[in-house]
Amino acid sequence: MKAVIVNEGGSLSIEDIDIPKITSPDQILVKVAYCGLCGSDIPRIFHHGAHFYPITLGHEFSGTVIEIGDDVTEFDIGDLISCVPLLPCFKCDECQKHYYSLCKNYTFVGSRITGGFAEYIVLNKKNAFKLPKEVSALEGAFFEPMTVGMHALLLTGGCQNKHVVIVGGGTIGLLAMLCAKAMGASSITVLDINDERLNLAKRLGADATYNSKNLSSDEIYQALSYNRFDQIVLETAGSPITVRLAIEIAGPRSKVGLVGTLHDDFTLSEKTFGLILRKELQILGSWMNYSAPWPGEEWLLVSRFFVEGKINLNELIAVIGDFNIFIHKVSDLNGHSMNGKILLNCS
């Protein structure tokens, strides 16, 4: 079978390797359909961020079950599934409280073990979410990144009739925007420094967009003043600048959900820290995308929204390509972020 191999130093290659075999009765063999490039894959490829090399990445994928282990009763051959990349231990204190995202004894598909940038993959049955017949394989490849934003929105108590402000118009931010719309948000605003991303946000249904490179945080705060109550601010870009910005633009008693992962140290000025107190902000950390019953309410809601036709991904997809096109497009990033989703078509 074909697989994308990430080598030390950021080079990608396509190699022919053996189709993996089921070695445990609780495993399934999956023919991969589509696998998306995650923003977290970029440092793994270009910035020495993987646990080991060479490695096959990919944790945002869908596929068809073609073989099942003896103890697998949850799936039948022919079922379409979405990958649930986290495999917690289910035994530690955190897991016993259903805080699966906080498990310290986990493994992770496409990071700590081989991922879905390949034609076939063997998964533990817990790493698969059965898709309804109304959901396509392409939509199934978006479940994992969509549930990241959904997890954060659920931690804030949901966004029905609330004003949602998303700081960072990358894939996670825009998918969170789609979730917020499906969940009944009153308005959605997207901030970024990239006009191409902001235009994409508008096409996806954002009510307002602001370029934070051209406007000060105070100017954005004033522009949002009419929606300053019942507000949720999601920071999805993962930089010290955008975390500060999220705090500075938040309205009174807003909930500020921190989703993006920082790669640099973060320092708050006395003035910015004072805003947390003076505006009585609630700061919420959000990590991964799991809850009970496994893999969680996030996955069930995303599934329902797709079935109900509330999610349209067309504008978000930049490239769907075969193995050669895929590695060419990923290599062209040269360590920079995507504008729109890049997907590998393994069919």
Coordinates of C-alpha atoms in Angstrom, one line a residue:
M1 CA 0.0 0.0 0.0
K2 CA 1.0 3.6 -0.4
A3 CA 1.9 5.7 2.6
V4 CA 3.2 9.3 3.2
I5 CA 6.4 9.2 5.2
V6 CA 7.6 12.2 7.0
N7 CA 11.4 12.2 7.3
E8 CA 13.7 14.2 9.7
G9 CA 14.2 17.7 8.3
G10 CA 10.7 18.1 6.7
S11 CA 11.0 16.0 3.6
L12 CA 8.0 13.9 2.5
S13 CA 8.1 10.7 0.5
I14 CA 5.6 8.2 -0.8
E15 CA 6.5 4.6 0.0
D16 CA 5.0 1.2 -0.8
I17 CA 4.8 -0.7 2.5
D18 CA 2.9 -3.8 3.6
I19 CA -0.8 -3.5 4.5
P20 CA -1.0 -3.6 8.3
K21 CA -2.6 -6.7 9.9
I22 CA -4.9 -7.1 12.8
T23 CA -2.9 -8.3 15.8
S24 CA -5.5 -8.0 18.6
P25 CA -9.1 -9.1 18.8
D26 CA -10.3 -5.5 19.6
Q27 CA -8.8 -4.1 16.4
I28 CA -10.3 -3.2 13.0
L29 CA -8.7 -2.8 9.6
V30 CA -9.8 0.4 7.8
K31 CA -9.5 1.4 4.2
V32 CA -8.8 5.2 4.5
A33 CA -11.0 7.4 2.3
Y34 CA -9.9 11.0 3.1
C35 CA -7.3 12.4 5.6
G36 CA -6.9 16.1 6.4
L37 CA -3.7 17.9 7.3
C38 CA -4.0 19.3 10.8
G39 CA -2.3 22.6 11.8
S40 CA -0.5 20.5 14.5
D41 CA 1.0 18.3 11.8
I42 CA 2.9 21.3 10.3
P43 CA 5.4 21.6 13.2
R44 CA 5.7 17.8 13.3
I45 CA 6.7 17.9 9.6
F46 CA 8.8 21.1 9.4
H47 CA 9.9 21.9 13.0
H48 CA 11.1 18.6 14.5
G49 CA 7.9 18.3 16.4
A50 CA 7.2 14.6 15.9
H51 CA 7.8 12.0 18.6
F52 CA 10.0 10.0 16.2
Y53 CA 11.1 9.9 12.5
P54 CA 10.3 8.5 10.0
I55 CA 6.6 8.6 10.7
T56 CA 3.2 8.5 9.0
L57 CA 1.1 11.3 10.4
G58 CA -2.7 11.9 10.0
H59 CA -5.4 11.8 12.6
E60 CA -8.3 13.6 10.8
F61 CA -9.6 10.8 8.6
S62 CA -12.5 8.7 7.5
G63 CA -12.6 5.2 6.1
T64 CA -14.4 1.9 5.6
V65 CA -14.1 -1.1 7.9
I66 CA -12.9 -4.0 5.8
E67 CA -11.9 -6.5 8.6
I68 CA -12.7 -6.9 12.2
G69 CA -11.1 -8.6 15.2
D70 CA -12.8 -11.5 17.0
D71 CA -14.0 -9.2 19.9
V72 CA -15.4 -6.4 17.8
T73 CA -19.2 -6.3 17.9
E74 CA -19.6 -2.5 17.5
F75 CA -18.7 -2.5 13.8
D76 CA -19.5 -4.5 10.7
I77 CA -17.5 -4.8 7.5
G78 CA -18.5 -2.0 5.2
D79 CA -19.2 0.5 8.0
L80 CA -18.0 4.1 7.4
I81 CA -16.1 5.5 10.3
S82 CA -14.3 8.6 11.5
C83 CA -11.0 8.3 13.4
V84 CA -11.1 9.1 17.1
P85 CA -7.4 9.6 17.5
L86 CA -7.1 9.6 21.3
L87 CA -6.9 6.3 23.1
P88 CA -7.0 7.0 26.8
C89 CA -6.3 4.3 29.4
F90 CA -9.9 4.4 30.8
K91 CA -8.4 3.4 34.2
C92 CA -6.8 6.5 35.7
D93 CA -8.6 8.8 38.0
E94 CA -9.2 11.3 35.2
C95 CA -10.7 8.7 33.0
Q96 CA -12.9 7.4 35.8
K97 CA -14.3 11.0 36.0
H98 CA -14.7 10.9 32.1
Y99 CA -12.0 13.6 31.7
Y100 CA -10.6 11.5 28.8
S101 CA -8.8 14.5 27.3
L102 CA -6.8 14.8 30.5
C103 CA -5.6 11.2 30.6
K104 CA -1.9 10.9 31.2
N105 CA -1.5 7.4 30.0
Y106 CA -2.9 7.8 26.5
T107 CA -1.7 7.1 23.0
F108 CA -2.7 9.0 19.9
V109 CA -3.1 8.0 16.3
G110 CA -1.0 9.9 13.8
S111 CA 1.3 11.2 16.5
R112 CA 2.5 8.5 19.0
I113 CA 1.6 5.7 16.6
T114 CA 1.1 5.5 12.8
G115 CA -1.6 7.6 11.3
G116 CA -4.0 7.9 8.4
F117 CA -1.8 9.3 5.5
A118 CA -1.9 5.9 4.1
E119 CA -4.3 3.6 2.2
Y120 CA -4.9 1.3 5.1
I121 CA -4.6 1.5 8.9
V122 CA -5.3 -0.8 11.9
L123 CA -7.2 0.9 14.7
N124 CA -8.4 -0.1 18.1
K125 CA -12.2 -0.2 18.0
K126 CA -12.2 2.7 20.5
N127 CA -10.5 4.8 17.9
A128 CA -13.4 4.7 15.5
F129 CA -16.8 6.5 15.5
K130 CA -19.5 4.9 13.3
L131 CA -20.9 7.5 10.8
P132 CA -24.6 7.6 10.0
K133 CA -25.5 6.7 6.4
E134 CA -26.4 10.3 5.7
V135 CA -22.8 11.4 6.4
S136 CA -20.3 11.2 3.5
A137 CA -16.7 10.0 3.8
L138 CA -15.4 13.5 3.1
E139 CA -17.5 15.0 5.9
G140 CA -16.3 12.2 8.2
A141 CA -12.7 13.5 7.7
F142 CA -13.8 16.7 9.4
F143 CA -15.2 15.2 12.6
E144 CA -12.0 15.4 14.6
P145 CA -11.2 19.0 14.0
M146 CA -14.8 20.1 14.3
T147 CA -15.1 18.5 17.7
V148 CA -12.2 20.5 19.0
G149 CA -14.2 23.7 18.7
M150 CA -17.3 21.9 19.8
H151 CA -15.6 20.8 23.0
A152 CA -14.6 24.4 23.8
L153 CA -18.2 25.6 23.2
L154 CA -19.6 23.0 25.4
L155 CA -17.2 23.9 28.2
T156 CA -18.5 27.5 28.0
G157 CA -22.0 26.2 28.5
G158 CA -23.1 26.3 24.8
C159 CA -23.7 29.3 22.6
Q160 CA -27.5 29.4 22.0
N161 CA -28.5 33.0 21.7
K162 CA -25.0 34.2 22.6
H163 CA -22.5 36.3 20.7
V164 CA -19.4 34.3 19.7
V165 CA -16.1 36.0 18.8
I166 CA -13.4 33.8 17.3
V167 CA -9.9 35.0 17.4
G168 CA -8.0 33.2 14.7
G169 CA -9.5 32.3 11.3
G170 CA -7.6 29.1 10.7
T171 CA -9.3 25.7 10.2
I172 CA -10.1 25.1 13.9
G173 CA -11.5 28.6 14.2
L174 CA -13.7 28.4 11.1
L175 CA -14.9 25.0 12.0
A176 CA -15.8 26.3 15.5
M177 CA -17.6 29.1 13.7
L178 CA -19.7 26.5 11.8
C179 CA -20.4 24.7 15.1
A180 CA -21.5 27.9 16.8
K181 CA -23.9 28.7 13.9
A182 CA -25.4 25.2 14.1
M183 CA -25.7 25.6 17.9
G184 CA -27.8 28.7 17.5
A185 CA -25.4 31.6 18.2
S186 CA -27.0 35.1 17.9
S187 CA -23.9 36.5 16.0
I188 CA -20.4 35.3 15.1
T189 CA -17.4 37.6 14.6
V190 CA -14.0 36.4 13.3
L191 CA -10.7 38.1 13.8
D192 CA -7.5 37.4 11.9
I193 CA -4.6 39.3 10.3
N194 CA -5.1 37.5 7.0
D195 CA -7.7 39.1 4.6
E196 CA -8.0 35.8 2.7
R197 CA -9.1 34.0 5.8
L198 CA -11.5 36.8 6.8
N199 CA -13.1 36.7 3.3
L200 CA -13.4 32.9 3.7
A201 CA -15.1 33.5 7.1
K202 CA -17.6 35.8 5.5
R203 CA -18.4 33.2 2.8
L204 CA -18.9 30.6 5.5
G205 CA -21.4 32.9 7.3
A206 CA -19.6 35.2 9.7
D207 CA -21.7 38.2 10.6
A208 CA -18.6 40.5 11.0
T209 CA -14.9 40.2 10.5
Y210 CA -12.0 42.4 11.7
N211 CA -8.4 42.5 10.7
S212 CA -6.5 42.8 14.0
K213 CA -3.4 43.9 12.2
N214 CA -5.1 47.1 11.0
L215 CA -7.2 47.8 14.1
S216 CA -6.2 48.2 17.7
S217 CA -7.8 46.0 20.4
D218 CA -9.6 49.1 21.7
E219 CA -11.1 49.8 18.3
I220 CA -12.2 46.2 18.0
Y221 CA -13.7 46.3 21.5
Q222 CA -15.7 49.4 20.6
A223 CA -16.9 47.8 17.3
L224 CA -18.1 44.9 19.4
S225 CA -19.8 47.0 22.0
Y226 CA -23.3 46.4 20.8
N227 CA -22.7 42.6 21.3
R228 CA -20.7 42.9 24.5
F229 CA -23.1 41.0 26.7
D230 CA -23.7 37.2 26.6
Q231 CA -20.4 36.8 24.8
I232 CA -18.1 33.9 24.2
V233 CA -14.6 34.6 23.0
L234 CA -12.7 31.6 21.6
E235 CA -8.9 32.0 21.0
T236 CA -7.9 29.5 18.4
A237 CA -4.7 31.0 16.9
G238 CA -2.3 30.0 19.7
S239 CA 0.0 33.0 20.1
P240 CA 0.7 35.3 23.0
I241 CA -0.6 38.2 21.0
T242 CA -3.9 36.6 20.3
V243 CA -4.4 35.5 23.8
R244 CA -3.9 39.1 25.0
L245 CA -6.2 40.3 22.3
A246 CA -9.0 37.9 23.3
I247 CA -8.8 39.3 26.9
E248 CA -8.7 42.9 25.7
I249 CA -11.7 42.7 23.4
A250 CA -13.9 40.6 25.6
G251 CA -17.1 42.1 26.9
P252 CA -18.3 42.2 30.6
R253 CA -18.5 38.8 32.2
S254 CA -17.6 37.1 28.9
K255 CA -16.3 33.6 28.8
V256 CA -12.9 33.4 27.2
G257 CA -12.1 29.9 25.9
L258 CA -8.4 29.2 25.2
V259 CA -8.1 26.6 22.4
G260 CA -4.9 27.4 20.6
T261 CA -1.6 25.8 21.7
L262 CA 1.2 28.3 22.5
H263 CA 4.8 27.7 21.4
D264 CA 6.2 30.7 23.0
D265 CA 6.2 32.0 26.6
F266 CA 3.3 34.2 27.5
T267 CA 3.4 37.2 29.8
L268 CA 0.5 39.4 30.9
S269 CA 0.9 43.1 31.6
E270 CA -0.6 44.5 34.8
K271 CA -3.1 46.3 32.7
T272 CA -4.3 43.3 30.7
F273 CA -4.4 41.2 33.9
G274 CA -6.5 43.9 35.4
L275 CA -9.1 43.6 32.6
I276 CA -9.7 40.0 33.7
L277 CA -10.7 41.3 37.1
R278 CA -12.5 44.5 36.1
K279 CA -14.6 42.8 33.4
E280 CA -15.1 39.7 35.6
L281 CA -14.0 37.4 32.8
Q282 CA -14.1 33.6 33.0
I283 CA -11.0 32.1 31.5
L284 CA -11.5 28.5 30.3
G285 CA -8.8 26.1 29.1
S286 CA -9.9 23.6 26.4
W287 CA -7.8 20.5 25.6
M288 CA -8.7 18.1 22.8
N289 CA -12.3 17.0 22.3
Y290 CA -13.7 14.1 24.4
S291 CA -16.3 13.5 27.0
A292 CA -18.8 10.8 28.1
P293 CA -20.2 8.6 26.7
W294 CA -17.0 7.9 24.8
P295 CA -16.0 9.5 22.5
G296 CA -18.4 12.2 23.7
E297 CA -21.3 14.6 23.2
E298 CA -19.1 16.6 20.9
W299 CA -19.0 13.7 18.3
L300 CA -22.7 13.1 18.6
L301 CA -23.6 16.8 18.1
V302 CA -21.3 17.1 15.0
S303 CA -22.9 13.9 13.6
R304 CA -26.4 15.3 14.1
F305 CA -25.5 18.7 12.5
F306 CA -24.2 17.0 9.4
V307 CA -27.3 14.8 9.2
E308 CA -29.5 17.9 9.6
G309 CA -27.6 19.7 6.8
K310 CA -26.4 22.5 9.1
I311 CA -22.7 22.2 8.1
N312 CA -21.4 23.0 4.7
L313 CA -17.7 22.5 4.2
N314 CA -17.3 23.4 0.5
E315 CA -15.7 26.8 1.0
L316 CA -13.3 25.5 3.6
I317 CA -11.6 23.0 1.4
A318 CA -8.5 24.3 -0.4
V319 CA -7.2 21.1 -2.0
I320 CA -8.2 17.5 -2.3
G321 CA -5.5 15.5 -4.0
D322 CA -3.9 12.1 -4.5
F323 CA -0.7 11.1 -2.8
N324 CA 1.5 13.1 -5.3
I325 CA -0.6 16.2 -5.2
F326 CA -0.9 16.0 -1.4
I327 CA 2.8 15.9 -0.6
H328 CA 3.4 18.7 -3.2
K329 CA 0.9 21.0 -1.6
V330 CA 2.1 20.2 1.9
S331 CA 5.7 20.8 1.0
D332 CA 4.8 24.1 -0.5
L333 CA 3.7 25.3 2.9
N334 CA 7.3 25.2 4.0
G335 CA 6.2 25.3 7.6
H336 CA 3.6 28.0 7.2
S337 CA -0.1 27.7 8.1
M338 CA -2.8 26.7 5.6
N339 CA -5.5 28.9 4.1
G340 CA -8.3 26.3 3.8
K341 CA -8.0 22.6 4.3
I342 CA -5.6 20.3 2.5
L343 CA -6.8 16.7 2.2
L344 CA -5.4 13.5 0.9
N345 CA -7.8 11.4 -1.2
C346 CA -6.8 7.8 -0.5
S347 CA -9.6 6.3 -2.7

